[in-house]
């Protein structure tokens, strides 16, 4: 037994409440110790020294290095105390805060047992009530569809079919999205996530100069209200993009600092080295190294108040369903805690999705975001389908590792994606393989969390890195006889299955075949993806497949079937 592989941390991703009286307990061990027999010896805080219960902890999964055991407990007393009992052949160990011992004196457990002292309902991270059935669709507004034929279009400098340049404008707008709502509804989309819509001189609008106005290229506040109202009438939701790490240098408050230097009342809203702004030397903090995007000082309470006022204005007035938070890992934790309390007070079922590309656990403990844009999932799909650097076994381990980073609630609200406005188009990365694209989308819709399609993925849009990944939507492909789009719709509809909404997950591999099983007591759905040579597959009640002939599954083929 490798004692160094053991890890448990109370009140963390290894021990967390999922309701007012239910907890999940995880124990990490070395991968080679996955055959150990492990039990939880537990009780309530004040009688544990006299009375203990013992229950075996099931093996959950492995990643590349570790194995995980996990149990869900329903409590009658929410003051939980516990230790782990580990059976290694004829040897028995107890694992507790002090490490390992062959015996454990429960009479003195209050010194070194693990504990979850009390479940306070306000501290429980709640899953928004629509997240499990959600299907997101990200739209880069300028490139989706132009609906307003009467607007001033003097700013448009590219043809719809051109490849975009960094400063290209194509003319897409909010009215265009409104006119295509029935297309999105028919596709199976439940939630539209828009890149920024506020006043800005760029095509992407991530450099905002007026946080209280819709950019005129996209429409008006009335355009936004009509889009949101019509979406809600169709049972669809709208998520806006909050750019609070930085602004445009045209923001009036930054302009005031440029003019007055340290005499400006807004000087401390930004982080400036010196008493005046020098845009050539860039003596102030920025987004990346962009002089035209000064970084807000989100440790400043006045900045926090300003940004919260902006948030509440749009959230209340337009009945928003959520916010995506740009560059959210560079904004202060303190601000996000205030942000969460403010928007959840308006509507506890507003979803908050952070743009964190890495392990975001410090932000995901129920006091800041609900989930993140799950770029770890994106990278796993690139490694498995595009660069061929992961075998099916390694892919199973990678996907398990991502799940074990987070609590159950976070996994259910993470936004899983194959690509976005910040990446290469996935279809281009996989060399234009229709089979790989369909298999990847099948994985996207069977993995735990919220699937998010970047606009045009359903018609196999291509593109390299920014700005090539931001091409205009090719509406001609929708009106053509499109077998790919038909298959996409079938895969998207699978999200309506109970097992794919709230089912537990088991991820394994047998040889070249990756298996994703989602299971409830009454339903088991399995996805099989074949990365190797054509092989015979045992097929249950078939739901959907690509590359399946009789019972033979082709290379890069997939099938989804009922096992129960």
Coordinates of C-alpha atoms in Angstrom, one line a residue, residues 54 77 195:
X54 CA -19.3 1.6 9.1
X77 CA -27.4 14.8 11.9
X195 CA -20.2 37.5 -27.0

